Amino acid sequence: MDNLHHIVVVGGGAGGLELVTSLGNKLGKKRKARITLVDSGLTHVWKPLLHEVASGSLDANANEINYRAHARKHHYEFQLGRMSGLDRAAKKLTIAPFRDEDGAEVVPERHISYDTLVIAVGSTANDFGTPGAQDNCLFLDSLKQARRFHKLMLNAFLRKNHEALQGTEHTLNITIIGAGATGVELAAELRLASRELPVYGMNHLQASDVSISVIEAADRILPALPARLSAAATRELEHQKVRVLAGQPVSEVRETSIIMKDGTELPSEMTIWAAGIKAPAFLADLEGLEVNRSNQLVVEQTLQTTQDADIFALGDCAACPQPDSDRPVPPRAQAAHQQADTLFKTLCNRLDGGKAVPFVYNDHGSLINFSRYTTVGNLMGNLSGRSMYIEGKVARLFYLSLYRMHQVALHGVLRTGIIWLMDRISRAMHPRLKLH
Ligand SMILES: Cc1cc2nc3c(=O)[nH]c(=O)nc-3n(C[C@H](O)[C@H](O)[C@H](O)COP(=O)(O)OP(=O)(O)OC[C@H]3O[C@@H](n4cnc5c(N)ncnc54)[C@H](O)[C@@H]3O)c2cc1C
């Protein structure tokens, strides 16, 4: 076992978990290589579901994958811990001490040796140093944060319901800063929650008592997507009584309000930061590896870091060049999924002395889901390179297929079919919103 080539993947997210699954199935099972996944958490939830967990329209427990159980089934090893450093000369990475929720040390600092290292640690929201953002905003970077958001939201509704009963002022102001896909989809999810919760006992409150705003610094929402999509999304949000404030940079976030660059103060009891991303800060301190201003590891088109051909990076934490473009590959689940596929081929080739495969991002389009109301998006024609606008049920079907593709990569087609059936049964058995 010790003589086997050791591939260590750090980060079991949208890209990393798909990669270790295929490596385990192909190389680990036949004992051609030893595969290890390191993650700071015990379970995986696909990150694009987090805003649904936050609003309560999805029960995370039913969608969680336990790394240990998954590792056993797919022939890789799992190490719980947070990567904190790297010794490239000795080819060892450092895992910080693991502590329980009370701060007591469970496992001390450790080192793991590797022959090939893949870093896939994702990203977190980037508040660009906006005063007050860290202290007064909620973030949706992890399952823990999404669950905390859900609890705070239920309590806020409960409080406002009580105030309505007392006959006092009871408007709940919720503001989302950043109108990229995450911010826009979250706004629609929150509108759904504001309509559903009164049905489940908070009947002194009405959806109109919940004021939801999305703020965007660029002159239109969804600035990275085609203008037509942005216009359709604005119409849909306004139809759902969500206030859209585009071209309005935020200069400060206070406990119960937001100060705009022009000095206007907007009341906001719950403020969510969903603008921009940056990779984890520790990447900037890894000896000798090149990072950009967002802490992303700069990689070649082969996903190899520019300074070390034995270290690869993929997903949100990698700045990967694209041919014919001065922009790196965008930070999306779709990109992480495709990079995991390419890297799988490269790592199999490497064991046989073959070459690394260059990564070419294939943009299949973008879909924005407005909770159970509607979905809009554009699909890219592979041959024509043109985009086709879609909306409604067809768009929703494509949107849902993204998550199913991730599940197929992790569980195979048959088990994904069974999971789909169980989801349908669970929907029929449980309330439409998670109420605790
Ligand atoms: C609310 C929300 C909605 C989104 N919706 C969409 C969408 O609809 N479509 C789309 O394409 N993209 C969407 N995205 C973006 C998408 O989720 C990311 O692009 C994608 O998850 C990136 O995959 P990844 O593998 O790079 O990282 P992640 O999926 O973020 O996984 C990173 C993993 O690394 C682990 N980790 C982090 N630091 C360490 C460390 N130091 N040591 C060990 N482990 C570590 C984490 O625990 C995590 O498991 C959304 C993002 C959010 C937040």
XYZ file of C-alpha atoms and ligand atoms in Angstrom:
489
model
C 0.000 0.000 0.000
C 2.801 2.450 0.980
C 4.475 2.132 -2.409
C 1.360 3.186 -4.248
C 1.268 6.635 -5.841
C -0.643 8.807 -3.349
C -3.139 11.333 -4.756
C -4.461 13.725 -2.115
C -7.480 15.910 -2.923
C -8.198 18.729 -0.479
C -11.850 19.848 -0.528
C -14.800 17.527 -1.146
C -17.095 20.059 -2.828
C -18.748 20.261 -6.248
C -15.451 19.445 -8.018
C -13.304 17.641 -5.428
C -15.871 15.031 -4.418
C -16.627 14.120 -8.030
C -12.892 13.743 -8.658
C -12.162 11.438 -5.706
C -15.215 9.357 -6.560
C -14.018 8.617 -10.091
C -10.398 8.193 -8.970
C -11.495 5.804 -6.211
C -13.704 3.803 -8.568
C -11.010 3.540 -11.234
C -7.648 3.576 -9.430
C -8.380 2.987 -5.735
C -10.526 -0.075 -6.358
C -7.832 -1.777 -8.467
C -5.107 -0.618 -6.031
C -3.331 1.283 -8.805
C -3.078 4.357 -6.587
C -3.978 5.451 -3.088
C -6.627 8.187 -3.049
C -7.246 10.425 -0.031
C -9.823 13.162 0.418
C -9.278 15.822 3.090
C -12.210 18.053 4.056
C -12.825 20.336 7.011
C -16.390 19.006 7.352
C -17.833 15.531 7.805
C -20.518 15.861 5.165
C -21.030 17.236 1.676
C -23.977 19.287 0.471
C -23.852 20.644 -3.080
C -23.222 24.350 -2.585
C -25.771 25.655 -5.141
C -28.465 24.263 -2.809
C -27.457 26.439 0.153
C -29.907 29.268 -0.504
C -32.733 26.717 -0.524
C -31.483 25.352 2.814
C -31.390 28.928 4.146
C -34.991 29.662 3.146
C -36.216 26.228 4.278
C -37.467 25.014 0.910
C -34.915 22.191 1.071
C -34.071 19.898 3.959
C -30.275 19.634 3.987
C -30.330 16.407 6.034
C -31.897 14.562 3.116
C -29.263 15.895 0.698
C -26.138 15.415 2.842
C -23.482 12.876 1.931
C -21.333 11.498 4.722
C -17.716 11.440 3.492
C -16.728 8.374 5.525
C -19.593 6.249 4.165
C -19.029 7.524 0.628
C -15.268 6.873 0.856
C -15.847 3.282 1.901
C -18.172 2.664 -1.030
C -15.909 4.339 -3.607
C -12.487 3.059 -2.534
C -10.819 6.218 -1.247
C -9.722 7.293 2.244
C -11.174 10.238 4.096
C -9.297 12.509 6.518
C -11.267 15.064 8.511
C -9.351 18.320 8.921
C -8.563 21.780 7.596
C -5.472 22.191 5.402
C -3.366 25.014 6.804
C 0.087 24.721 5.208
C 2.356 23.018 2.711
C 5.951 21.801 2.583
C 6.620 21.388 -1.127
C 10.162 20.112 -0.720
C 9.041 17.281 1.581
C 5.736 16.888 -0.369
C 3.663 17.126 2.788
C 0.607 19.170 3.650
C -0.280 20.350 7.116
C -3.687 19.750 8.671
C -4.576 22.102 11.520
C -5.563 20.605 14.899
C -9.171 19.426 14.876
C -11.278 20.858 17.691
C -14.805 20.062 18.834
C -17.567 22.686 19.091
C -16.360 23.720 22.565
C -12.829 24.310 21.258
C -11.300 21.188 22.872
C -8.595 19.573 20.730
C -9.704 16.187 19.340
C -6.775 15.525 16.987
C -3.473 17.493 17.032
C -1.788 19.028 13.979
C -0.927 16.361 11.381
C 1.018 16.037 8.137
C -0.021 14.060 5.080
C 2.474 13.047 2.395
C 1.460 13.168 -1.243
C 2.838 12.362 -4.667
C 0.153 14.405 -6.427
C -1.838 17.105 -4.660
C -5.145 18.598 -5.855
C -6.445 21.701 -4.092
C -10.207 22.182 -4.464
C -11.124 24.263 -1.410
C -13.728 26.510 -3.095
C -14.376 30.128 -2.201
C -16.204 32.409 0.208
C -18.110 35.653 -0.355
C -15.916 38.718 -0.883
C -17.084 41.755 1.108
C -14.265 43.861 -0.414
C -13.524 45.224 3.082
C -16.871 47.076 3.249
C -17.143 48.570 6.762
C -19.550 46.643 9.004
C -20.079 43.769 6.530
C -18.337 41.064 8.580
C -20.169 41.991 11.792
C -23.619 42.745 10.425
C -24.131 40.525 7.378
C -25.108 36.911 7.074
C -23.170 34.807 4.556
C -24.077 31.626 2.675
C -20.687 29.970 2.251
C -21.311 26.802 4.234
C -24.069 24.505 5.411
C -23.559 25.787 8.950
C -24.173 29.371 7.821
C -27.235 28.347 5.763
C -28.735 26.554 8.776
C -28.014 29.547 11.022
C -29.706 31.818 8.487
C -32.775 29.579 8.489
C -33.080 29.721 12.288
C -32.653 33.499 12.356
C -35.255 33.861 9.602
C -37.817 31.728 11.462
C -37.215 33.773 14.638
C -37.565 37.048 12.737
C -40.912 35.899 11.285
C -42.045 34.772 14.752
C -41.128 38.146 16.254
C -42.898 40.074 13.507
C -45.962 37.835 13.762
C -46.131 38.655 17.482
C -45.720 42.386 16.795
C -48.535 42.183 14.244
C -50.726 40.557 16.895
C -49.880 43.415 19.277
C -50.842 45.921 16.583
C -47.369 47.530 16.496
C -45.191 48.281 13.443
C -44.104 44.905 12.104
C -42.414 45.265 8.705
C -39.477 42.885 8.308
C -36.807 44.391 6.038
C -34.535 41.827 4.387
C -31.760 43.012 2.066
C -29.501 40.972 -0.181
C -26.304 42.713 -1.260
C -25.158 41.355 -4.615
C -27.523 40.458 -7.456
C -25.584 37.639 -9.097
C -27.329 34.274 -9.465
C -27.098 33.532 -5.721
C -28.630 36.843 -4.621
C -31.429 36.744 -7.190
C -32.375 33.128 -6.442
C -32.260 33.752 -2.695
C -34.662 36.709 -3.070
C -37.215 34.460 -4.809
C -36.777 31.748 -2.145
C -37.375 34.281 0.622
C -40.498 35.567 -1.120
C -41.799 31.990 -1.201
C -41.060 31.621 2.535
C -42.901 34.871 3.272
C -45.965 33.464 1.499
C -45.781 30.001 3.030
C -45.028 30.750 6.694
C -48.370 32.465 7.398
C -50.024 29.241 6.180
C -48.124 27.348 8.895
C -49.403 29.301 11.880
C -47.815 32.746 11.582
C -51.106 34.026 10.272
C -50.936 37.565 11.651
C -48.177 38.270 9.179
C -48.693 38.803 5.459
C -46.209 38.465 2.633
C -46.522 42.230 2.094
C -45.161 42.762 5.642
C -41.866 41.254 4.473
C -39.943 43.766 2.387
C -37.220 42.086 0.290
C -34.614 44.147 -1.601
C -31.652 43.179 -3.775
C -28.875 45.717 -4.195
C -26.356 45.585 -7.056
C -23.416 47.929 -7.634
C -23.355 47.274 -11.413
C -25.953 49.030 -13.547
C -28.041 45.868 -13.948
C -28.661 42.699 -11.982
C -26.906 39.484 -13.126
C -24.139 41.636 -14.653
C -22.126 38.576 -15.782
C -25.052 37.229 -17.857
C -26.636 38.470 -21.113
C -28.750 41.637 -20.853
C -31.889 39.778 -21.938
C -31.623 37.415 -18.961
C -31.030 40.322 -16.656
C -34.168 42.103 -17.958
C -36.276 38.936 -17.576
C -34.961 38.434 -14.031
C -35.717 42.044 -13.088
C -39.296 41.654 -14.377
C -39.763 38.422 -12.445
C -38.374 39.846 -9.192
C -40.582 42.910 -9.476
C -43.548 40.650 -10.187
C -42.694 38.824 -6.930
C -42.668 42.217 -5.133
C -38.905 42.196 -4.625
C -37.343 45.661 -4.793
C -34.435 45.799 -7.280
C -31.804 48.500 -6.707
C -29.192 48.355 -9.491
C -26.279 50.767 -9.963
C -26.224 51.404 -6.209
C -22.949 50.609 -4.413
C -23.074 50.000 -0.660
C -20.582 51.913 1.482
C -21.365 50.565 4.975
C -23.493 47.926 6.676
C -24.891 48.724 10.127
C -26.746 46.481 12.563
C -30.213 47.468 11.318
C -29.509 49.523 8.201
C -27.384 49.893 5.072
C -25.652 53.106 4.026
C -25.496 53.599 0.262
C -22.669 55.420 -1.505
C -24.950 58.427 -2.101
C -25.612 58.637 1.671
C -29.115 57.117 1.649
C -29.842 54.878 4.647
C -32.035 51.800 4.068
C -33.548 49.950 7.028
C -32.516 46.273 7.086
C -32.923 43.862 9.992
C -31.514 40.920 8.036
C -28.712 41.673 5.566
C -27.167 38.953 3.441
C -23.864 39.471 1.621
C -23.905 37.633 -1.720
C -21.552 39.780 -3.826
C -18.282 38.503 -5.262
C -16.045 35.616 -4.235
C -12.526 35.103 -2.931
C -10.544 31.925 -2.299
C -9.499 31.014 1.286
C -6.714 33.274 2.638
C -4.319 30.428 3.550
C -3.700 29.806 -0.174
C -1.794 33.084 -0.376
C 0.684 31.750 2.233
C 1.491 28.416 0.593
C 5.191 28.522 -0.075
C 6.002 29.674 -3.560
C 2.629 29.070 -5.198
C 1.284 31.917 -7.330
C -2.054 33.495 -6.360
C -4.075 36.389 -7.810
C -5.761 39.265 -5.932
C -8.666 36.988 -4.936
C -6.276 34.408 -3.376
C -7.001 31.990 -6.242
C -4.143 29.682 -7.196
C -2.989 30.584 -10.690
C -2.928 27.450 -12.833
C -1.936 26.525 -16.369
C -4.592 25.268 -18.745
C -3.689 21.772 -17.533
C -4.834 22.854 -14.033
C -1.235 22.506 -12.793
C -0.144 25.350 -10.547
C 2.306 27.608 -12.356
C 5.148 26.881 -9.891
C 4.699 23.158 -9.203
C 3.651 20.544 -11.760
C 2.710 18.048 -9.004
C 0.160 20.409 -7.481
C -3.158 20.989 -9.255
C -6.072 23.261 -8.397
C -9.664 23.201 -9.609
C -12.999 24.916 -9.065
C -13.538 28.287 -7.414
C -10.068 28.387 -5.803
C -8.279 28.167 -9.180
C -7.649 30.946 -11.706
C -7.582 28.945 -14.928
C -6.941 30.711 -18.268
C -9.308 30.265 -21.189
C -8.102 30.277 -24.781
C -9.401 33.335 -26.703
C -10.410 35.161 -23.542
C -8.667 37.440 -21.068
C -10.992 36.228 -18.303
C -10.337 33.092 -16.256
C -12.854 30.238 -16.112
C -15.860 31.515 -14.094
C -16.426 30.222 -10.542
C -19.372 27.908 -11.175
C -20.440 24.402 -10.272
C -20.585 23.679 -14.006
C -16.880 24.587 -14.347
C -15.842 22.586 -11.247
C -17.709 19.567 -12.638
C -15.956 19.798 -16.026
C -12.556 20.378 -14.417
C -13.016 17.276 -12.253
C -13.621 15.288 -15.464
C -10.507 16.667 -17.172
C -8.316 16.187 -14.117
C -9.506 12.612 -13.744
C -8.161 11.905 -17.251
C -4.903 13.732 -16.511
C -4.263 11.870 -13.250
C -4.974 8.478 -14.857
C -2.597 9.412 -17.712
C 0.130 10.491 -15.278
C 0.239 7.077 -13.642
C 1.077 5.615 -17.051
C 3.613 8.342 -17.822
C 1.156 10.175 -20.126
C 0.509 13.875 -20.619
C -1.746 16.306 -18.774
C -4.980 17.131 -20.628
C -5.603 20.868 -21.200
C -8.892 22.093 -19.768
C -11.339 23.827 -22.105
C -14.428 25.277 -20.448
C -17.620 24.483 -22.284
C -20.244 27.025 -21.218
C -23.619 25.279 -21.524
C -25.466 28.429 -20.494
C -26.921 29.855 -17.304
C -30.180 29.208 -15.531
C -31.751 31.318 -12.815
C -34.390 29.628 -10.707
C -37.082 31.732 -9.033
C -38.012 29.167 -6.437
C -41.270 27.409 -7.382
C -42.415 30.382 -9.465
C -40.400 30.085 -12.683
C -36.931 29.595 -14.181
C -35.249 31.661 -16.887
C -32.004 31.022 -18.695
C -29.992 30.686 -21.837
C -28.629 27.509 -23.343
C -25.533 27.626 -25.510
C -25.696 25.787 -28.833
C -22.549 23.631 -28.988
C -22.160 23.956 -32.735
C -23.496 27.434 -33.425
C -22.007 28.969 -30.254
C -25.241 31.026 -30.071
C -27.366 31.206 -26.966
C -31.049 30.332 -26.862
C -33.370 31.958 -24.331
C -35.618 29.568 -22.383
C -38.027 29.952 -19.489
C -40.713 28.141 -17.510
C -40.944 24.361 -17.151
C -38.326 23.517 -19.797
C -35.816 25.840 -18.128
C -36.661 24.364 -14.715
C -36.013 20.870 -16.052
C -32.541 21.894 -17.250
C -31.911 23.640 -13.913
C -32.801 20.524 -11.911
C -30.679 18.366 -14.216
C -27.515 20.178 -13.008
C -27.909 18.724 -9.512
C -28.921 15.333 -10.867
C -25.712 15.284 -12.961
C -23.715 15.909 -9.779
C -25.580 13.056 -8.085
C -24.943 10.732 -11.035
C -21.204 11.519 -10.762
C -21.290 10.621 -7.058
C -23.751 7.721 -6.941
C -24.244 6.382 -10.474
C -27.485 6.400 -12.501
C -29.428 3.718 -10.617
C -28.930 5.148 -7.139
C -29.662 8.670 -8.430
C -32.977 7.336 -9.753
C -33.774 5.876 -6.319
C -32.809 9.159 -4.615
C -35.098 11.038 -7.030
C -37.989 8.712 -6.133
C -37.309 9.161 -2.412
C -37.281 12.960 -2.892
C -40.727 12.779 -4.493
C -42.089 10.669 -1.635
C -40.499 12.967 0.952
C -42.133 15.990 -0.716
C -45.519 14.362 -0.490
C -45.005 13.532 3.210
C -43.542 16.781 4.543
C -44.591 20.447 4.659
C -43.400 22.576 1.734
C -41.085 24.493 4.060
C -38.745 23.267 6.777
C -40.341 24.708 9.911
C -37.650 24.105 12.540
C -25.915 29.883 -2.561
C -25.104 29.522 -3.790
C -25.772 29.186 -4.970
C -25.024 28.845 -6.123
N -25.695 28.490 -7.257
C -25.009 28.090 -8.354
C -25.693 27.658 -9.536
O -26.926 27.678 -9.605
N -24.940 27.237 -10.599
C -23.564 27.210 -10.558
O -22.926 26.801 -11.542
N -22.899 27.604 -9.446
C -23.583 28.050 -8.348
N -22.896 28.454 -7.216
C -21.431 28.401 -7.236
C -20.970 26.971 -6.966
O -21.537 26.517 -5.765
C -19.451 26.907 -6.886
O -18.909 27.434 -8.074
C -18.971 25.467 -6.708
O -19.514 24.888 -5.541
C -17.438 25.427 -6.653
O -17.034 24.111 -6.443
P -15.648 23.793 -5.711
O -15.480 22.327 -5.780
O -14.598 24.679 -6.244
O -15.856 24.264 -4.210
P -16.997 23.928 -3.098
O -18.145 23.231 -3.717
O -17.236 25.213 -2.423
O -16.244 22.932 -2.135
C -15.120 23.302 -1.375
C -14.872 22.247 -0.313
O -13.615 22.522 0.303
C -13.713 22.351 1.707
N -12.663 23.180 2.308
C -12.565 24.524 2.302
N -11.427 24.916 2.893
C -10.774 23.791 3.280
C -9.513 23.544 3.908
N -8.690 24.519 4.276
N -9.168 22.257 4.182
C -10.001 21.224 3.823
N -11.193 21.417 3.197
C -11.571 22.682 2.923
C -15.146 22.777 2.031
O -15.582 22.183 3.248
C -15.908 22.253 0.805
O -16.363 20.930 1.016
C -23.606 28.831 -6.070
C -22.955 29.182 -4.885
C -23.686 29.529 -3.752
C -22.961 29.911 -2.476
